[in-house]
Coordinates of C-alpha atoms in Angstrom, one line a residue:
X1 CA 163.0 74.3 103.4
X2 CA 166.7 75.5 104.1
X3 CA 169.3 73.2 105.6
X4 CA 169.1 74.9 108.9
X5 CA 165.6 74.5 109.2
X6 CA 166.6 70.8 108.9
X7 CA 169.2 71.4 111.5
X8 CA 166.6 73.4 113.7
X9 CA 164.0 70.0 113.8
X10 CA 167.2 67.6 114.5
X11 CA 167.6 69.9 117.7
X12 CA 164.2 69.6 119.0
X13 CA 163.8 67.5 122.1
X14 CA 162.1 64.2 121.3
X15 CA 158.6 65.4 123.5
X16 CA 157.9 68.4 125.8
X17 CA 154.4 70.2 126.8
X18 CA 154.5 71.4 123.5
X19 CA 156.0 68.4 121.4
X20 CA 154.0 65.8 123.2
X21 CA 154.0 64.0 120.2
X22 CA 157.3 61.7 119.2
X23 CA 158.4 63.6 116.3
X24 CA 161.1 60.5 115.1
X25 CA 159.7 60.2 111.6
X26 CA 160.1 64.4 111.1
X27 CA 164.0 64.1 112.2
X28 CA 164.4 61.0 110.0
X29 CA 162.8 63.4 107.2
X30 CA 165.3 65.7 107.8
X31 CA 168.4 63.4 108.2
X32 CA 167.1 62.5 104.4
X33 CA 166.8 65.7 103.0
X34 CA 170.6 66.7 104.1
X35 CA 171.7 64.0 103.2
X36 CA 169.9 65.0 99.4
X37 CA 171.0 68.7 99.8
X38 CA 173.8 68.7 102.0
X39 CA 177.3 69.3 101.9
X40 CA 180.2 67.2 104.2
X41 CA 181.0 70.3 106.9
X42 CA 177.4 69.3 107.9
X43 CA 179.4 66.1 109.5
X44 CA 180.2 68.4 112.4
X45 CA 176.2 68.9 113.6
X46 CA 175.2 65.2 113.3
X47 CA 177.5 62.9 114.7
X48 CA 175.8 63.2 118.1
X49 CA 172.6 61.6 116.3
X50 CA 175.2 58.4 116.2
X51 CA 174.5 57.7 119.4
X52 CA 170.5 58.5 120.3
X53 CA 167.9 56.2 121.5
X54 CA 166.2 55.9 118.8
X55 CA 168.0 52.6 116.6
X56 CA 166.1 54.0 113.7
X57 CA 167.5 57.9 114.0
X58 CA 170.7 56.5 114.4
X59 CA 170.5 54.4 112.0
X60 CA 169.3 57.0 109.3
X61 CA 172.0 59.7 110.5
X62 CA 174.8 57.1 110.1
X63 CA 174.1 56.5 106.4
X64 CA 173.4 60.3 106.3
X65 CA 176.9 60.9 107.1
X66 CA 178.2 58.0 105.0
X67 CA 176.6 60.0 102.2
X68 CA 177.9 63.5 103.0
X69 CA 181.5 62.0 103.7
X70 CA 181.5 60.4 100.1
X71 CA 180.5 63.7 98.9
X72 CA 184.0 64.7 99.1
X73 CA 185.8 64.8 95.9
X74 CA 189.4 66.3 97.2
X75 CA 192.0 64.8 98.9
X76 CA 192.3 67.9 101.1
X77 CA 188.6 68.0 101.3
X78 CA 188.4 65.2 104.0
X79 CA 190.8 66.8 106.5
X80 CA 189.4 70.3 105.8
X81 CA 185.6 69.4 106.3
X82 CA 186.0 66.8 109.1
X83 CA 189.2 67.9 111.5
X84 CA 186.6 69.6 114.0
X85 CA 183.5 67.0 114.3
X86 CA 183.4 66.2 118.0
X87 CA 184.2 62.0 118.0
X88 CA 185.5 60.9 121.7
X89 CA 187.6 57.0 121.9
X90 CA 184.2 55.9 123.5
X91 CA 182.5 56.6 120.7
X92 CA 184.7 55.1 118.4
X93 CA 184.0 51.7 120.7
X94 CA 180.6 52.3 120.2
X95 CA 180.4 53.0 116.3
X96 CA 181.6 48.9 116.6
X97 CA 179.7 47.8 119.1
X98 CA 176.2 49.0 117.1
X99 CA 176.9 49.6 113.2
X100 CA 177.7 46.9 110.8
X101 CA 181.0 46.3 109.6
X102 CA 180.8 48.3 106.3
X103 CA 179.1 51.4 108.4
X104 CA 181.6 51.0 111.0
X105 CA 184.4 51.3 108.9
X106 CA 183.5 54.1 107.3
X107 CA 183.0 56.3 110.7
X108 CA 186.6 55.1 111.5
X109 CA 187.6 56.4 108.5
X110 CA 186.2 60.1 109.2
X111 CA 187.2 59.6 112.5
X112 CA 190.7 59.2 111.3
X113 CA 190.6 62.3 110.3
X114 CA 189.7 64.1 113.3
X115 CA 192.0 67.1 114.5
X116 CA 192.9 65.1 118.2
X117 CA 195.9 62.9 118.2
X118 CA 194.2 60.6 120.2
X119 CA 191.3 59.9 118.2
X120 CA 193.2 59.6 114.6
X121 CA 195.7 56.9 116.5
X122 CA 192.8 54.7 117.8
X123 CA 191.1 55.0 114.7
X124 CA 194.3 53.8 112.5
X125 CA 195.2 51.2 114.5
X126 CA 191.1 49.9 114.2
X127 CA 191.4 50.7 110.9
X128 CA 194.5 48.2 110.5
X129 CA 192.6 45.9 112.0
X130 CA 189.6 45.8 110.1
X131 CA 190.7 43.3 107.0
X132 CA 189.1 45.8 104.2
X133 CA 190.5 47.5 101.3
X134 CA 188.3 50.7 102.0
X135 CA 190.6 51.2 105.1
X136 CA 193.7 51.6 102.7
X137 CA 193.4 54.9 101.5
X138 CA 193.0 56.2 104.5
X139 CA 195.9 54.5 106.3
X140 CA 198.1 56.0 103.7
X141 CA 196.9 59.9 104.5
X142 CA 198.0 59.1 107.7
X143 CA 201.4 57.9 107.2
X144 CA 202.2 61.6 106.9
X145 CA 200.8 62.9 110.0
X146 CA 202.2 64.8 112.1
X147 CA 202.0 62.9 115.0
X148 CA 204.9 60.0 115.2
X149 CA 202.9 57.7 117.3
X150 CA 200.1 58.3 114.4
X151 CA 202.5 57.8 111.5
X152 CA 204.1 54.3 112.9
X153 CA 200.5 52.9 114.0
X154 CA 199.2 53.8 110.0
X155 CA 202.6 52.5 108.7
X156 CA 202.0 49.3 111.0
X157 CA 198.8 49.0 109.5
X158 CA 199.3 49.5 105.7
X159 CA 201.7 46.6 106.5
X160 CA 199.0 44.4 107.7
X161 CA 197.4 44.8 104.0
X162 CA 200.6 44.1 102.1
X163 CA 199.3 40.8 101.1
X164 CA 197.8 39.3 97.3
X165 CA 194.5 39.8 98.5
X166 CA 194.5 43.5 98.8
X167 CA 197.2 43.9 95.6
X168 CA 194.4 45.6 93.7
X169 CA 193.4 48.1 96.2
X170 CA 197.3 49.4 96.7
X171 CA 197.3 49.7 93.3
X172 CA 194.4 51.8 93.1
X173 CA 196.0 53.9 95.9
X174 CA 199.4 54.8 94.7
X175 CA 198.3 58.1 93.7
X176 CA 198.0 59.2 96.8
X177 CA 201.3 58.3 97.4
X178 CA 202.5 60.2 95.1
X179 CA 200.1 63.6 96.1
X180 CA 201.4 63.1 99.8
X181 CA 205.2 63.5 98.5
X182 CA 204.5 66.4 96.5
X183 CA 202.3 68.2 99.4
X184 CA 203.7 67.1 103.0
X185 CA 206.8 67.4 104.7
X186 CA 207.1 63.4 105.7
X187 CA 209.7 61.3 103.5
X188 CA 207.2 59.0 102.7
X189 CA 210.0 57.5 99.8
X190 CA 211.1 54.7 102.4
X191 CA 207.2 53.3 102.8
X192 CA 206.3 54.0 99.0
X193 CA 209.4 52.2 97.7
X194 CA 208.4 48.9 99.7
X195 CA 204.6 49.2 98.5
X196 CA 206.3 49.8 95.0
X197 CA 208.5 46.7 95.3
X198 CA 205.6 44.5 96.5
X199 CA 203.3 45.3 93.8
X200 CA 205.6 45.9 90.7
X201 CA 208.4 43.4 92.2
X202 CA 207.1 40.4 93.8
X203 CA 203.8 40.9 92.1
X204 CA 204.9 41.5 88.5
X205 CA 203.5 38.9 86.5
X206 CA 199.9 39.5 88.0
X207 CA 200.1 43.3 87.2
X208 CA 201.5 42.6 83.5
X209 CA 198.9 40.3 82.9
X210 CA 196.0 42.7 84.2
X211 CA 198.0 45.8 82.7
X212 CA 195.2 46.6 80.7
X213 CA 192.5 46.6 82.8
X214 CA 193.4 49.3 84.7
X215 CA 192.2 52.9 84.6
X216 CA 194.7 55.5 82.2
X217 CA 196.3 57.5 85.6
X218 CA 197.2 53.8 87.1
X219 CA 198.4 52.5 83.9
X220 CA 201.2 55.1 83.5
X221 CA 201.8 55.3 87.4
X222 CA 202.1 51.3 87.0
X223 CA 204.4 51.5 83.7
X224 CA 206.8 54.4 84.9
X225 CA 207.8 51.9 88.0
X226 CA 207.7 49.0 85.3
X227 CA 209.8 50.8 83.3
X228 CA 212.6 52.1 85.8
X229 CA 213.2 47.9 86.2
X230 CA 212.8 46.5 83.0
X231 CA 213.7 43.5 81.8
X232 CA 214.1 41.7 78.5
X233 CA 210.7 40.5 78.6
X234 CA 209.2 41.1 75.2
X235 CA 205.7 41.0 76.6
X236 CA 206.5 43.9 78.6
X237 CA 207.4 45.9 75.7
X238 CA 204.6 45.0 73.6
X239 CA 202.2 46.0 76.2
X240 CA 203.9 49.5 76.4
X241 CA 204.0 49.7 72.3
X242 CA 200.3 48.6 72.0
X243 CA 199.0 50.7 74.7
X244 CA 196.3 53.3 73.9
X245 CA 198.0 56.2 76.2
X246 CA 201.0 57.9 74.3
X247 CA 202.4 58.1 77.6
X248 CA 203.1 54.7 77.8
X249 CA 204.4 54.3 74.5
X250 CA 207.0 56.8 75.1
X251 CA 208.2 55.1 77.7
X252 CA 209.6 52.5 75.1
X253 CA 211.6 55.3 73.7
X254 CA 214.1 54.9 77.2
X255 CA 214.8 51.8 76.5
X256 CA 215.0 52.3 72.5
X257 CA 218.7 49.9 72.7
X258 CA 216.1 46.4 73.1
X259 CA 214.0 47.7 69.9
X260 CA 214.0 46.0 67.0
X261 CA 213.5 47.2 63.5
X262 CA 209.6 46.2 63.5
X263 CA 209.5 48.0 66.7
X264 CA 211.1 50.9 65.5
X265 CA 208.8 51.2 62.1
X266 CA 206.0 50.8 64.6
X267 CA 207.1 54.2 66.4
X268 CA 207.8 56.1 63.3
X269 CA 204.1 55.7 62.3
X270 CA 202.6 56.5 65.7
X271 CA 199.6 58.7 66.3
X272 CA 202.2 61.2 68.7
X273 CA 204.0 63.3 67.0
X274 CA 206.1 63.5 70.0
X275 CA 206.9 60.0 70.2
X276 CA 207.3 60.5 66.2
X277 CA 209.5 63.1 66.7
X278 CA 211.5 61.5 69.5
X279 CA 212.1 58.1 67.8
X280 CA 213.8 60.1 65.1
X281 CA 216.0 62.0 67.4
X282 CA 217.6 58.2 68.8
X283 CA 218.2 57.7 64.8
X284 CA 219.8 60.5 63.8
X285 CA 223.4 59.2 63.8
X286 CA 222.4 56.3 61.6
X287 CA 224.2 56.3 58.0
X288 CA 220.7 56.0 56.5
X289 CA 219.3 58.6 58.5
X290 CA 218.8 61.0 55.2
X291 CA 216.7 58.4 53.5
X292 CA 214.7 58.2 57.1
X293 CA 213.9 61.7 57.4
X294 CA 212.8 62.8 54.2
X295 CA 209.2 60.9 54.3
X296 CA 209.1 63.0 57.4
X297 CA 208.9 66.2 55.5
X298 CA 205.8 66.4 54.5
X299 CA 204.5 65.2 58.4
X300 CA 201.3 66.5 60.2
X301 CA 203.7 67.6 63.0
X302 CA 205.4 71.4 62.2
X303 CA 208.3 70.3 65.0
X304 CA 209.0 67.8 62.9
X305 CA 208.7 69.1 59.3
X306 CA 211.2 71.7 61.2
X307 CA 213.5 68.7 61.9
X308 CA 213.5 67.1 58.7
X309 CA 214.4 70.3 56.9
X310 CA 216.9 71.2 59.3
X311 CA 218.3 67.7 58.8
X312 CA 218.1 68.0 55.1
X313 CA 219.5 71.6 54.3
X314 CA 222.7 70.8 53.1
X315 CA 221.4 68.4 50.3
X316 CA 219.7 71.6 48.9
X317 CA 216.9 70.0 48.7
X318 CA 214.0 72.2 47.2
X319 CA 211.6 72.2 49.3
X320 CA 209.2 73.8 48.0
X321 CA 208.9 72.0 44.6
X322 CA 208.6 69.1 47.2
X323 CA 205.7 69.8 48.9
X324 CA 204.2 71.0 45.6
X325 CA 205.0 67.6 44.1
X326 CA 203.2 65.9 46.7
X327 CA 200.2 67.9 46.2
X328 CA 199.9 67.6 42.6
X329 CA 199.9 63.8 43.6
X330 CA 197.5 64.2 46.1
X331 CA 200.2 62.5 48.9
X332 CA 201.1 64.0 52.2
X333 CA 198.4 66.8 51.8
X334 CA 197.9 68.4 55.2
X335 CA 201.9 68.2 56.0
X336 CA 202.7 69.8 52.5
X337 CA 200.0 72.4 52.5
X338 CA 201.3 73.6 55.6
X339 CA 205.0 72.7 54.5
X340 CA 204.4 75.1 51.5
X341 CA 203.6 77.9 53.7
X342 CA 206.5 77.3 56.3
X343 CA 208.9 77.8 53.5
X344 CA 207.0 80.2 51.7
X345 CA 206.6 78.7 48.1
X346 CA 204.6 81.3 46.1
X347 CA 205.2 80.4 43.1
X348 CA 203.1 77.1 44.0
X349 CA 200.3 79.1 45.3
X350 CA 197.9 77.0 42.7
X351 CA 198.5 73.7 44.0
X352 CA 197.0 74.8 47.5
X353 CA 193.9 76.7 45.5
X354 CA 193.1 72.8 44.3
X355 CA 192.2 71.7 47.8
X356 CA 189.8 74.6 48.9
X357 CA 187.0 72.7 48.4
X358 CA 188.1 69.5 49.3
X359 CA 185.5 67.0 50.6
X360 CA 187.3 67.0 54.3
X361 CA 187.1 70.2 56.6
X362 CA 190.7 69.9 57.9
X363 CA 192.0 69.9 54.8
X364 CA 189.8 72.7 53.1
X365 CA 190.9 74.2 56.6
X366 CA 194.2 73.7 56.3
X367 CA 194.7 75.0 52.6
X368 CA 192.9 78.4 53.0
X369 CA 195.5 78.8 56.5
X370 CA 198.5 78.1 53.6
X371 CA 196.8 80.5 51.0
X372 CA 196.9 83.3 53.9
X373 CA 200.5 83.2 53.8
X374 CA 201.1 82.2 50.3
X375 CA 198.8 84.4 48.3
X376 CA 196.8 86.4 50.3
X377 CA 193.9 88.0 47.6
X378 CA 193.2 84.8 47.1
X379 CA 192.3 84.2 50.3
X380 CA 190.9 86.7 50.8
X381 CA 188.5 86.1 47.7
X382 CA 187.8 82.6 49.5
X383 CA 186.9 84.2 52.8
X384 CA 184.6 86.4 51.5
X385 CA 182.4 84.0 49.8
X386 CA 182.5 81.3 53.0
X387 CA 181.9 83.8 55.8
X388 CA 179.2 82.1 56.0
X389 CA 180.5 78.3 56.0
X390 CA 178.1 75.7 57.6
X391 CA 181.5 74.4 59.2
X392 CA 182.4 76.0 62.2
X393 CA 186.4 75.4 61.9
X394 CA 186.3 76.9 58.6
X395 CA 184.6 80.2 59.6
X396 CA 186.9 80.2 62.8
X397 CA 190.0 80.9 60.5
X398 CA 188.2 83.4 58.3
X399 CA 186.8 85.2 61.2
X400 CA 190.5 85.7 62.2
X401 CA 191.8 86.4 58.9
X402 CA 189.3 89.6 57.8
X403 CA 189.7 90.6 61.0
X404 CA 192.9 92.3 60.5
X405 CA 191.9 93.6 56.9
X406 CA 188.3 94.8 57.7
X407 CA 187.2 96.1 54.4
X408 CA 183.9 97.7 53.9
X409 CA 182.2 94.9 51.8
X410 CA 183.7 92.6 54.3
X411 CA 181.5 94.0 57.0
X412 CA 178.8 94.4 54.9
X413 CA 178.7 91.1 54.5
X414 CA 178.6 90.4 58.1
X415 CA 175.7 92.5 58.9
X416 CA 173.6 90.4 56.3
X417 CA 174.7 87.2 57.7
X418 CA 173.7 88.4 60.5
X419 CA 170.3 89.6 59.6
X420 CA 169.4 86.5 58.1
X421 CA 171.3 83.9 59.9
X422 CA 171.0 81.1 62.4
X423 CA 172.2 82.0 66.2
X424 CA 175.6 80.4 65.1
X425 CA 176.1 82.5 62.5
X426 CA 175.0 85.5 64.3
X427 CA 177.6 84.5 67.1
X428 CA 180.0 84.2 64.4
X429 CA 179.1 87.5 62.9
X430 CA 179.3 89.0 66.3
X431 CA 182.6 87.6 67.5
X432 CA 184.2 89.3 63.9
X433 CA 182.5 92.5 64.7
X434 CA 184.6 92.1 68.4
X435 CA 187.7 91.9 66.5
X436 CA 187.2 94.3 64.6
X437 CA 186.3 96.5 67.4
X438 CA 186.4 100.4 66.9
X439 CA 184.4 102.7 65.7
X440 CA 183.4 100.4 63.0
X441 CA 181.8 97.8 64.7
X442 CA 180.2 99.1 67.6
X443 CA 176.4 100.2 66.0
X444 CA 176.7 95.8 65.1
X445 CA 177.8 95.3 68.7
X446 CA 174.4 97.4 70.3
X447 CA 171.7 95.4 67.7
X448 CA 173.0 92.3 69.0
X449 CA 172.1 93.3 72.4
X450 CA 168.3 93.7 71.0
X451 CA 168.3 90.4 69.3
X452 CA 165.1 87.8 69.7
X453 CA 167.3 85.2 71.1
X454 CA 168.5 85.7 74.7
X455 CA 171.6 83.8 74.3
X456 CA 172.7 86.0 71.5
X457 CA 171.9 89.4 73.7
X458 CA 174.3 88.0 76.3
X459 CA 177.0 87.8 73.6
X460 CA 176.8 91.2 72.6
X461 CA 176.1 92.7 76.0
X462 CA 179.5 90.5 77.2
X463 CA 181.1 92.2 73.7
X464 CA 179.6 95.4 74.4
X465 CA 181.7 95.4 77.9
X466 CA 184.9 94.4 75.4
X467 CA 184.4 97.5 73.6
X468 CA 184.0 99.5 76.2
X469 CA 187.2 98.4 78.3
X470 CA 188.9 99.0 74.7
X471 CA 187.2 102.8 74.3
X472 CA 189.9 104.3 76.3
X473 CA 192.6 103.4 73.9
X474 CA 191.0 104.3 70.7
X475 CA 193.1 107.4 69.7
X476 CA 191.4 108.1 66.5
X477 CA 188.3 110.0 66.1
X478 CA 185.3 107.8 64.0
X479 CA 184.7 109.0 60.7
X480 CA 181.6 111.3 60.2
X481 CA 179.5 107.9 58.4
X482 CA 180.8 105.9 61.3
X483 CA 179.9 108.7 63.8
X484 CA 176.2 109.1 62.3
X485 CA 175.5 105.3 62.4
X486 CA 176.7 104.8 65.5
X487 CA 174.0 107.4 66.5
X488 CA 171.3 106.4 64.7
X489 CA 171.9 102.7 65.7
X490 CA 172.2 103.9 69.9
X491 CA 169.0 105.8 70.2
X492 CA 167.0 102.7 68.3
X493 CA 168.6 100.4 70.8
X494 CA 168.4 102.2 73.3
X495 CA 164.3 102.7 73.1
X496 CA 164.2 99.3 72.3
X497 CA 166.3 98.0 75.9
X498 CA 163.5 100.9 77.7
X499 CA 160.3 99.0 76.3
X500 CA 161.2 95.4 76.7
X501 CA 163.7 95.8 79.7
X502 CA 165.6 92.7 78.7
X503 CA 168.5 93.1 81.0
X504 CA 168.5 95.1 84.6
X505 CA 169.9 97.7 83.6
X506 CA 170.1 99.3 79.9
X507 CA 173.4 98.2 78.2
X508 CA 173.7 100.8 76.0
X509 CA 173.0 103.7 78.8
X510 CA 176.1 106.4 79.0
X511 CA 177.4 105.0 75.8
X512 CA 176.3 107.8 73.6
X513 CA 179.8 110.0 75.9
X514 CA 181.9 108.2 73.5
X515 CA 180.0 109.7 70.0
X516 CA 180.3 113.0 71.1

């Protein structure tokens, strides 16, 4: 059944001439499946089933509406889907007077929400009232109404909660804070900076000792405040050098003056290249700074192989025999294959052959990118023979790289592949022959539409459409070879698309204008 089939039952009276029968268990049924099915705007047709007769039906609506409510997943969700539900002041003394507390509170909740003044005020000021963390969040949304008698009942209430046993669930809420500033007129910065103070002020040796139990987005909410009133504490620093999100550890980086050397090394060798790269920005005026810099050469990190040599240029260092050192003693190898290329050290072009078929994708990647610049028949010769690579990443690259030199053998190739392959080699095959495009590759582009596996005829069908948006801007005509297979290849296709009708309508249809 459809939801307003579900609605339709809800609306029946409870027993006519026709209905004699009580029909309670068929609205309950109903009140289940929305609440299965449903979405929260459905709020607005059953909050008069909050107050029926029937405990049971009011009962079972109450937790449906619990259910759609917490269906919301957007902070401009809640206003959005529940501004217009019809909730009067009576009702809201009602909800209390018949729903438990937990029930209760959420209808005050939705309630505060509603698009009438009235209603959102009386629901605040129960909400401040009802000693429970859930009302938080929604005390907060309200501190930016735009109601002033609204705003000072919510700001009343939130202080009500600014106590050691709700410390957690302010913390949980502070992004909401910060959404309200960035989306509302209200200065909420006078409010905020008091909740701020509480927590990271008068609370700060309970939130540095449960630091890390907190979810990433509260960590680095918690550590930014943290960090704008930091103190010589060295636990507080190790917590921010030891955390897992690089956001945290750069904060250490504003306050680099309290590092010490240990500190220092253990920034130098973090996983961020940004923190990396920012660490050896605060050193730069040191005397030593030369001897620093240059095991930074070879880094993963181009921005900072890019400082280093910067730094470095007027030792005349040569760089390239550098990086082709390191390779030949197998040290620094991703940084100095791509260090090779950056500086364009031809002559070297044998070291980076060495680690083609290196055991480890990235670096097999890696070398093949630096043979592209550095010695490009070769890498070509490499390309060729892996087009079809078990390794995703590797045929990646090589798709790009034949791309722009299509040879005839090349695309050969790819048809094979193709022929014979699994479905991802076929989508690899296909997405070269996109590429590619032109006059070339459209006859590959139409058998992929014909293929066994439906997955790979969506490909080609999404290609074909590509190809076609592209068609206007080919200004060269096709050769006569490319002209005749492209034929051939349509009217096969094409009688193949007629007998198995695997799409609505034929793909290839009208396409035969453009072989004219």
């Amino acid at each position: 059944m459809e939801i307003w089939q579900y609605l339709e039952i809800l609306s029946r009276p409870k027993k006519t001439w026709f209905f004699s029968k009580d029909n309670t268990e068929e609205k309950i049924d109903a009140l289940t499946k929305i609440a299965n099915h449903g979405y929260p705007s459905l709020i607005y047709n059953l909050t008069e089933f909050l107050k029926d007769d029937n405990k049971e039906i009011r009962e079972t609506a109450c937790n449906t509406i619990i259910h759609l409510f917490k269906k919301i997943d957007t902070k401009k969700g809640y206003y959005g889907s529940l501004k217009h539900i019809s909730i009067s002041k009576s009702d809201i003394d009602f909800y209390e007077a018949n729903f438990p507390k937990e029930q209760y509170i959420e209808l005050l909740a939705i309630s505060s929400l509603n698009g009438s003044g009235y209603i959102r005020e009386k629901a605040v000021k129960n909400l401040s009232q009802v000693d429970d963390p859930r009302a938080i969040q929604f005390l907060i949304y309200r501190l930016a109404d735009w109601v002033l008698q609204v705003r000072q009942s919510a700001q009343n209430g939130l202080y009500n909660y600014k106590t050691t046993d709700y410390l957690n669930s302010l913390i949980e809420n502070l992004p909401i804070f910060e959404w309200l500033q960035k989306v509302e007129r209200t200065d909420l910065s006078g409010v905020y900076q008091d909740i701020v103070e509480f927590i990271v002020s008068t609370n700060r040796s309970y939130v540095i000792e449960n630091f890390e139990k907190y979810p990433d987005k509260l960590r680095i909410l918690l550590a930014r405040h943290i960090s704008s009133s930091f103190t010589t504490n060295s636990q507080e620093l190790k917590l921010f050098l030891t955390d897992k999100h690089f956001l945290i550890r750069n904060l250490t980086i504003h306050h680099f003056d309290k590092l010490g050397q240990e500190e220092i090394k253990q920034l130098l060798n973090d996983q961020s290249a940004l923190i990396r790269l920012k660490t050896l920005y605060c050193l730069k005026d040191q005397n030593d700074f030369g001897t620093t810099i240059k095991k930074f050469l070879a880094d993963n990190s181009a921005a900072i192989r890019h400082f280093a040599r910067f730094t470095l240029k007027q030792f005349n260092m040569d760089f390239a025999k550098f990086y082709n050192d390191n390779l030949l003693n197998n040290f620094q190898v991703i940084g100095s294959l791509s260090g090779l290329a950056e500086v364009e050290g031809k002559q070297y072009s044998e070291a980076v052959k060495l680690y083609l078929n290196d055991k480890k994708i990235r670096v097999k990647k890696t070398a093949f990118l630096a043979l592209c610049k550095l010695d490009a028949e070769s890498a070509y010769d490499f390309a060729f023979v892996n087009m079809d690579s078990p390794y995703l990443g590797i045929r990646n690259v090589i798709i790009e790289f034949v791309s722009q030199i299509p040879t005839k053998d090349t695309l050969l190739k790819a048809t094979h592949i193709y022929e014979s392959g699994n479905i991802d080699l076929k989508k690899s095959m296909l997405k070269l022959f996109n590429k590619v495009g032109g006059w070339t590759a459209i006859p590959d582009l139409m058998i992929g539409t014909i293929d066994e596996n439906e997955k790979i005829r969506q490909l080609a069908f999404d290609y074909l459409q590509i190809w076609k948006a592209r068609a206007v801007k080919l200004f060269t005509s096709p050769k006569q070879g490319e002209l005749d297979r492209a034929k051939l290849i349509f009217s096969y296709v094409k009688e193949t698309h007629e007998r198995k009708q695997y799409f609505k309508t034929n793909p290839v249809d009208e396409l035969d204008f453009y072989f004219r």
